[in-house]
């Protein structure tokens, strides 16, 4: 028979179902004499003896002493088990990356943050507004959690596919057990279970702003909306406030007592220190830098002229009323765009472009005429496609739509690309002549000045009042020569000075 030490004592040494507990030095049952070749403990008198050799009081004392040790070991083991079994709610931080917003955009500029570190966000809550070189886009959250980090400041450039913010989301909601032991080892305290639960409140971002403004917990508000949704009226009713005061900001009553300070009259010279300001190039300005840098590689030449558009002014006054009856605002620009398209049909090289190696000329079949306009985001050039197939009313309707989109910053990628010829109207700001810059890969551009009322001689030599439009054209001298540009300008001049001729060619 082989004998071994006890690796761990049984749960109770006094139960009859278990064999007698043996001390770590014992290798045989207590009714046998330990072998002489096995090490046995020494007593206080120096004699070698076995722990269970005597069946009398010595065995009882030994069992009583060893039972206390076992009880102590079990208590410590339970305490250790409590510490190991204690669970908490684990949160993980998710990097919210800037997804591809389409149109080949690889970087955007952060224009405004709607959140800050520490704010709680839910799905579809607005996080920030970004501006590309094409349009402005609002980014919304895909997670519920707490914002822990913002990777960019306002006006910094964010890259598509890179982290935008870090959001700490709850990975799991587990029960947390709190266990404690009394000072006495043999007495246990009942365990207390604490269950953490996160409640979602259905509402809109506007209602959340009102609740955050007045420090109101949405959970405590009686929801009357569909599916338990908290409405704005519910928050106002909770605050005992009318809807016209929902935008008021609560102010703390602070009273400040003014102290009288004796003032000594003196003479001093104030000098304001002015510092240089550094502004990063972003958005539409950055797109303009790229396009103009490429355009300045083109050898430009400029041709200027004056058009007497007195008859056009008179005709437009009558056409404007007819267009209003159709719900369209008619300006001079749609008439000029259509006249330019008819002139391009006679001089198609104006509507061409060279290939990448400048070895071939590509004549464009579609007359896609861009119109430069000023918007709150800077200068943009939206394009009216296939002008050759549209009448003046259709051109005016599309131009009005592009102007409305530009004022709201909603111009898309398709609205700003594909142009074959460009017209810039500097007359709206009071200019007359200018030197326009060609948009590569186009080969020509026209600039219109303001219409001025000036004295001119008529065919009989009399001085008359005339409406004069000053125009300037720039051409790529590699493709277009001066004669061709002058001929194109003369054809356009004939259409604008004699609207009847324009009607014949429509």
XYZ file of C-alpha atoms in Angstrom:
506
model
C 0.000 0.000 0.000
C 1.361 3.455 -0.940
C 0.893 6.455 1.317
C 0.871 10.178 0.445
C 0.318 13.519 2.092
C -3.075 15.279 2.050
C -3.026 18.030 -0.584
C -6.097 19.687 0.925
C -8.156 18.705 4.000
C -11.761 17.529 3.495
C -14.705 19.887 4.029
C -15.343 18.657 7.609
C -12.991 16.463 9.632
C -15.741 15.405 12.082
C -18.162 13.895 9.551
C -18.403 10.079 9.621
C -18.401 9.865 5.857
C -14.763 10.868 5.690
C -11.833 8.936 7.134
C -9.983 10.313 10.114
C -7.931 13.360 9.317
C -4.245 12.716 9.389
C -1.571 15.334 9.987
C 0.928 15.963 7.216
C 3.536 13.758 8.884
C 1.379 10.658 9.109
C 1.628 8.030 6.391
C -0.195 5.092 7.968
C -3.480 4.547 9.805
C -3.309 5.546 13.463
C -3.628 1.940 14.705
C -0.236 1.045 13.292
C 3.206 1.916 14.421
C 4.977 4.189 11.938
C 7.926 2.600 10.179
C 11.298 3.336 11.595
C 12.676 4.591 8.315
C 10.024 7.387 8.053
C 10.557 10.754 9.620
C 8.172 11.338 12.553
C 7.787 14.538 14.537
C 9.700 15.126 17.706
C 7.789 15.932 20.941
C 8.679 18.664 23.377
C 10.649 16.130 25.383
C 12.763 15.253 22.417
C 11.261 11.818 21.755
C 10.075 10.648 18.323
C 6.350 9.864 18.196
C 3.392 9.657 15.798
C 0.597 12.225 15.894
C -2.083 9.503 16.161
C -0.132 6.868 18.065
C -2.106 7.354 21.271
C -5.870 6.982 21.128
C -6.550 8.926 24.309
C -6.664 12.614 25.050
C -3.652 13.271 22.892
C -5.623 12.224 19.794
C -8.613 14.376 20.805
C -6.421 17.424 21.342
C -4.752 16.851 18.034
C -8.075 16.582 16.201
C -9.438 19.663 17.964
C -6.369 21.687 17.038
C -6.388 20.479 13.465
C -10.143 21.169 13.091
C -9.554 24.814 14.018
C -6.885 25.011 11.361
C -9.289 23.566 8.808
C -12.038 26.021 9.710
C -9.578 28.877 9.389
C -8.426 27.585 6.020
C -12.012 27.333 4.743
C -12.823 30.881 5.781
C -9.745 32.208 4.060
C -10.613 30.118 1.022
C -14.138 31.560 0.959
C -12.773 35.057 1.240
C -10.468 34.391 -1.671
C -13.395 32.956 -3.622
C -15.372 36.128 -3.002
C -12.649 38.244 -4.457
C -12.363 35.997 -7.514
C -16.126 35.785 -8.131
C -16.765 39.504 -7.884
C -17.825 40.790 -11.298
C -18.140 44.296 -12.692
C -19.530 45.788 -15.881
C -16.785 45.906 -18.473
C -16.784 48.779 -20.967
C -14.811 48.857 -24.177
C -13.751 51.884 -26.147
C -14.664 51.886 -29.850
C -12.859 54.103 -32.352
C -15.557 55.739 -34.502
C -13.890 56.085 -37.905
C -14.786 58.623 -40.557
C -16.462 56.567 -43.258
C -16.261 57.227 -46.964
C -18.745 60.001 -47.799
C -18.492 59.304 -51.513
C -17.544 61.401 -54.531
C -13.885 60.373 -54.227
C -13.327 62.577 -51.152
C -10.332 61.518 -49.050
C -10.139 64.349 -46.513
C -12.525 66.797 -44.884
C -12.299 69.743 -42.507
C -14.067 69.625 -39.136
C -16.240 72.749 -39.042
C -18.206 72.199 -35.819
C -18.430 69.691 -32.961
C -21.873 68.966 -31.505
C -20.384 66.908 -28.637
C -17.503 67.066 -26.176
C -15.548 64.587 -24.078
C -17.790 63.078 -21.417
C -21.062 63.541 -23.301
C -23.420 60.607 -23.703
C -24.474 59.890 -27.268
C -26.972 57.533 -28.826
C -27.361 56.155 -32.290
C -28.155 58.740 -34.970
C -27.147 61.657 -32.709
C -25.210 64.320 -34.602
C -21.497 64.244 -33.783
C -19.978 66.917 -35.997
C -20.200 68.759 -39.289
C -17.403 68.367 -41.805
C -16.639 70.333 -44.956
C -15.059 68.845 -48.036
C -13.928 70.718 -51.095
C -17.337 69.902 -52.576
C -20.029 70.132 -49.892
C -20.810 70.113 -46.145
C -21.820 66.821 -44.470
C -23.202 66.098 -40.978
C -21.755 62.968 -39.296
C -24.022 60.980 -36.935
C -23.169 58.343 -34.317
C -23.526 54.604 -34.852
C -23.065 53.671 -31.167
C -24.589 54.296 -27.748
C -22.041 55.311 -25.158
C -19.839 58.032 -23.706
C -17.402 60.131 -25.720
C -13.880 59.671 -24.373
C -11.702 61.367 -26.994
C -11.923 63.817 -29.899
C -9.159 63.306 -32.440
C -9.462 66.692 -34.176
C -10.028 70.313 -33.302
C -12.242 72.666 -35.267
C -10.772 73.584 -38.700
C -8.387 70.626 -38.625
C -8.264 68.169 -41.525
C -9.676 64.672 -40.909
C -8.820 61.742 -43.167
C -11.385 59.223 -44.391
C -10.929 55.866 -42.695
C -9.119 57.322 -39.662
C -10.619 57.565 -36.130
C -12.808 60.594 -35.554
C -13.854 60.053 -31.911
C -13.570 57.332 -29.271
C -16.853 56.153 -27.761
C -16.961 53.939 -24.678
C -19.768 51.452 -25.192
C -21.038 48.922 -22.647
C -19.813 45.452 -23.600
C -22.040 43.598 -21.137
C -24.271 44.383 -18.208
C -23.614 41.869 -15.444
C -24.758 41.504 -11.893
C -22.285 42.829 -9.364
C -22.143 40.903 -6.084
C -20.790 42.576 -3.002
C -19.549 40.186 -0.381
C -18.098 40.972 3.031
C -16.886 38.946 5.976
C -17.340 39.810 9.663
C -14.316 40.216 11.971
C -15.022 36.779 13.364
C -13.773 34.039 11.087
C -16.644 31.618 11.765
C -19.449 34.128 10.981
C -20.507 35.149 7.451
C -22.500 38.217 6.361
C -25.283 37.787 3.747
C -24.324 38.919 0.257
C -25.924 41.936 -1.400
C -26.577 41.865 -5.115
C -26.577 45.107 -7.066
C -27.888 45.036 -10.599
C -26.976 47.845 -12.949
C -29.342 48.532 -15.810
C -29.188 51.209 -18.505
C -32.520 52.586 -19.674
C -32.877 54.145 -23.114
C -35.272 57.032 -23.562
C -36.800 57.574 -26.989
C -36.758 61.234 -27.954
C -35.265 63.680 -30.467
C -31.957 65.595 -30.234
C -33.863 68.861 -29.792
C -35.671 67.494 -26.725
C -32.367 66.200 -25.327
C -30.854 69.675 -25.648
C -33.747 71.209 -23.722
C -33.450 68.554 -21.011
C -29.686 69.069 -20.757
C -30.151 72.841 -20.697
C -32.369 72.638 -17.600
C -30.589 69.634 -16.019
C -33.635 67.364 -16.296
C -33.338 63.568 -16.322
C -35.487 62.211 -19.156
C -36.185 59.035 -17.181
C -38.225 61.041 -14.647
C -40.474 62.589 -17.306
C -43.864 61.125 -18.088
C -43.717 60.218 -21.802
C -46.900 60.666 -23.842
C -45.511 59.995 -27.323
C -45.820 56.857 -29.394
C -43.902 53.833 -28.038
C -42.942 55.769 -24.915
C -41.259 58.631 -26.783
C -40.642 61.787 -24.753
C -42.009 64.818 -26.578
C -41.045 68.451 -26.231
C -44.405 69.149 -24.579
C -43.640 66.492 -21.949
C -40.413 68.244 -20.962
C -42.100 71.655 -20.880
C -44.952 70.261 -18.808
C -42.420 68.768 -16.405
C -40.746 72.160 -16.118
C -44.074 74.036 -15.925
C -42.913 76.132 -18.843
C -44.592 77.331 -22.032
C -43.155 76.568 -25.474
C -42.145 80.173 -26.144
C -39.733 80.032 -23.190
C -38.072 76.739 -24.141
C -35.145 78.538 -25.759
C -34.424 80.672 -22.707
C -31.197 79.889 -20.893
C -31.538 79.626 -17.111
C -29.415 82.169 -15.353
C -28.230 82.136 -11.792
C -29.007 85.220 -9.802
C -25.662 86.705 -8.975
C -25.448 89.975 -7.132
C -22.222 91.914 -7.256
C -21.609 94.888 -5.100
C -19.698 97.649 -6.825
C -16.852 99.267 -4.933
C -15.886 102.821 -5.456
C -12.244 103.205 -6.443
C -10.609 106.598 -6.637
C -9.546 107.424 -10.191
C -6.518 109.504 -10.927
C -6.617 111.510 -14.129
C -3.637 110.894 -16.334
C -2.482 110.912 -19.904
C -1.498 107.742 -21.682
C -1.009 106.702 -25.257
C -2.664 103.470 -26.267
C -0.950 101.277 -28.829
C -2.625 98.149 -30.090
C -0.306 95.254 -30.719
C -1.268 93.492 -33.940
C -0.202 89.927 -34.521
C -0.137 87.921 -37.734
C -2.937 85.423 -38.181
C -2.356 82.001 -39.688
C -5.381 80.342 -41.303
C -5.109 76.857 -42.841
C -6.227 76.398 -46.441
C -9.246 74.111 -46.376
C -12.525 73.344 -48.121
C -13.341 75.168 -51.346
C -10.265 77.370 -50.949
C -8.043 74.297 -51.053
C -9.829 73.077 -54.191
C -9.284 76.493 -55.788
C -5.561 76.364 -54.979
C -5.247 73.018 -56.767
C -7.248 74.035 -59.839
C -5.638 77.462 -60.234
C -2.139 76.035 -59.817
C -2.892 73.674 -62.682
C -4.520 76.454 -64.731
C -1.498 78.749 -64.541
C 0.420 76.221 -66.632
C -1.780 77.272 -69.574
C -0.462 80.106 -71.792
C -3.277 82.683 -71.628
C -4.242 85.493 -73.976
C -7.118 87.944 -73.404
C -9.612 89.510 -75.796
C -12.016 92.284 -74.667
C -14.926 94.063 -76.308
C -18.097 96.073 -75.653
C -21.641 95.007 -76.570
C -24.536 97.422 -77.006
C -27.307 95.409 -75.352
C -29.991 98.126 -75.369
C -32.407 95.955 -77.360
C -31.674 92.983 -75.073
C -32.572 95.070 -72.019
C -35.894 96.019 -73.588
C -36.674 92.458 -74.664
C -35.793 91.035 -71.271
C -38.299 93.348 -69.557
C -41.083 91.749 -71.582
C -39.746 88.204 -71.252
C -39.347 88.559 -67.478
C -43.102 88.972 -67.023
C -43.818 85.940 -69.182
C -41.290 83.865 -67.219
C -42.842 84.906 -63.903
C -46.176 83.599 -65.111
C -44.429 80.226 -65.507
C -42.890 80.462 -62.053
C -39.333 81.146 -63.268
C -37.059 84.069 -62.425
C -35.433 85.259 -65.661
C -32.161 87.227 -65.615
C -29.726 88.097 -68.394
C -27.532 85.076 -67.667
C -29.804 82.349 -69.171
C -30.063 84.354 -72.416
C -26.271 84.823 -72.517
C -25.681 81.109 -71.806
C -27.942 80.039 -74.665
C -26.319 82.593 -77.001
C -22.873 81.248 -76.050
C -24.011 77.693 -76.855
C -25.222 78.781 -80.317
C -21.902 80.533 -80.912
C -19.975 77.429 -79.801
C -21.876 75.430 -82.420
C -20.297 77.629 -85.095
C -16.832 77.662 -83.487
C -16.579 74.229 -81.802
C -12.892 74.605 -80.925
C -14.008 76.903 -78.089
C -15.654 73.802 -76.569
C -12.597 71.523 -76.849
C -9.687 70.405 -74.675
C -6.238 68.881 -75.279
C -5.317 65.400 -74.107
C -2.874 64.776 -71.259
C 0.178 64.960 -73.553
C -1.246 67.858 -75.598
C -0.931 65.804 -78.762
C -4.637 65.667 -79.710
C -7.607 68.018 -79.479
C -10.837 66.586 -78.094
C -13.966 68.324 -79.397
C -16.713 68.014 -76.788
C -20.137 67.062 -78.119
C -22.037 68.392 -75.071
C -22.122 72.088 -74.247
C -21.644 71.913 -70.472
C -21.352 75.560 -69.497
C -20.188 76.423 -65.994
C -21.284 79.600 -64.227
C -18.997 81.002 -61.538
C -20.918 82.174 -58.479
C -20.036 83.388 -55.019
C -21.377 81.375 -52.070
C -20.891 81.500 -48.283
C -18.308 78.718 -48.730
C -16.360 80.578 -51.402
C -16.274 80.708 -55.193
C -17.796 77.681 -56.923
C -18.525 76.880 -60.573
C -21.654 74.716 -60.951
C -22.275 73.353 -64.428
C -25.433 73.359 -66.561
C -25.251 70.194 -68.667
C -26.307 69.845 -72.335
C -27.211 73.477 -72.921
C -27.496 72.818 -76.655
C -30.664 70.759 -75.985
C -32.389 73.225 -73.628
C -34.391 76.397 -74.139
C -34.007 79.628 -72.201
C -36.740 78.820 -69.657
C -35.184 75.412 -68.863
C -31.757 77.002 -68.473
C -33.182 79.676 -66.164
C -34.944 77.077 -64.020
C -31.779 74.980 -63.624
C -29.633 78.035 -62.930
C -32.000 79.146 -60.144
C -31.819 75.667 -58.626
C -28.002 75.696 -58.633
C -27.935 79.138 -57.039
C -30.231 77.968 -54.263
C -28.074 74.910 -53.606
C -24.942 77.051 -53.565
C -26.368 79.444 -50.981
C -27.189 76.472 -48.714
C -23.887 74.664 -49.317
C -25.648 71.679 -50.872
C -23.911 71.500 -54.243
C -22.901 67.941 -55.034
C -19.990 66.481 -56.940
C -22.020 66.093 -60.152
C -23.076 69.746 -59.985
C -19.463 70.940 -59.990
C -17.784 68.709 -62.570
C -17.900 68.081 -66.307
C -17.711 71.673 -67.549
C -16.470 72.406 -71.109
C -16.778 76.228 -71.146
C -17.121 78.743 -68.317
C -18.761 82.161 -67.927
C -17.900 84.397 -64.978
C -20.119 87.331 -64.074
C -18.069 89.965 -62.263
C -20.709 92.600 -63.007
C -22.713 91.639 -59.936
C -19.941 93.147 -57.784
C -19.444 96.199 -59.984
C -16.541 95.171 -62.217
C -16.127 95.940 -65.913
C -13.011 94.325 -67.384
C -10.908 91.505 -65.998
C -8.448 88.827 -67.006
C -10.208 85.519 -66.341
C -8.254 82.333 -65.653
C -9.085 79.204 -67.634
C -10.234 76.123 -65.730
C -8.061 73.232 -66.886
C -8.587 71.217 -69.095
C -10.881 73.758 -70.764
C -9.417 76.089 -73.401
C -11.570 79.229 -73.013
C -13.469 81.309 -70.469
C -15.605 84.444 -70.685
C -16.091 87.193 -68.095
C -19.039 89.628 -68.106
C -18.867 93.105 -66.623
C -21.768 95.193 -65.409
C -24.185 96.795 -67.857
C -23.588 100.553 -67.851
C -25.715 103.325 -69.332
C -23.262 105.383 -71.434
C -23.525 107.931 -74.263
C -22.898 106.557 -77.732
C -23.252 107.723 -81.326
C -26.014 106.206 -83.419
C -25.866 105.520 -87.153
C -26.790 109.132 -87.911
C -24.136 110.617 -85.641
C -26.448 111.579 -82.828
C -25.516 110.988 -79.169
C -27.904 108.508 -77.611
C -28.189 106.628 -74.325
C -26.980 103.061 -74.684
C -26.669 100.040 -72.387
C -23.067 98.821 -72.704
C -21.907 95.385 -71.593
C -18.139 94.916 -71.311
C -16.837 91.390 -71.934
C -13.445 89.708 -71.606
C -12.361 86.351 -72.988
C -9.262 84.305 -72.159
C -8.038 81.519 -74.441
C -5.424 78.791 -74.394
C -2.975 80.026 -77.003
C -1.811 76.475 -77.691
C -5.268 75.626 -79.096
C -7.032 78.902 -79.944
C -5.637 81.895 -81.844
C -6.755 85.507 -81.574
C -8.792 85.479 -84.796
C -10.883 82.548 -83.678
C -11.567 84.127 -80.320
C -12.548 87.450 -81.954
C -14.870 85.649 -84.382
C -16.550 83.787 -81.530
C -16.989 87.060 -79.653
C -18.506 88.778 -82.699
C -21.027 85.970 -83.127
C -22.048 86.248 -79.472
C -22.233 90.014 -79.862
C -24.670 89.666 -82.768
C -27.000 87.482 -80.709
C -26.999 89.824 -77.706
C -27.283 93.077 -79.646
C -30.091 91.714 -81.877
C -32.335 89.278 -79.974
C -34.352 88.717 -83.153
C -31.370 86.918 -84.697
C -31.199 84.748 -81.580
C -34.820 83.753 -82.066
C -34.134 82.665 -85.653
C -31.376 80.238 -84.539
C -33.194 78.716 -81.571
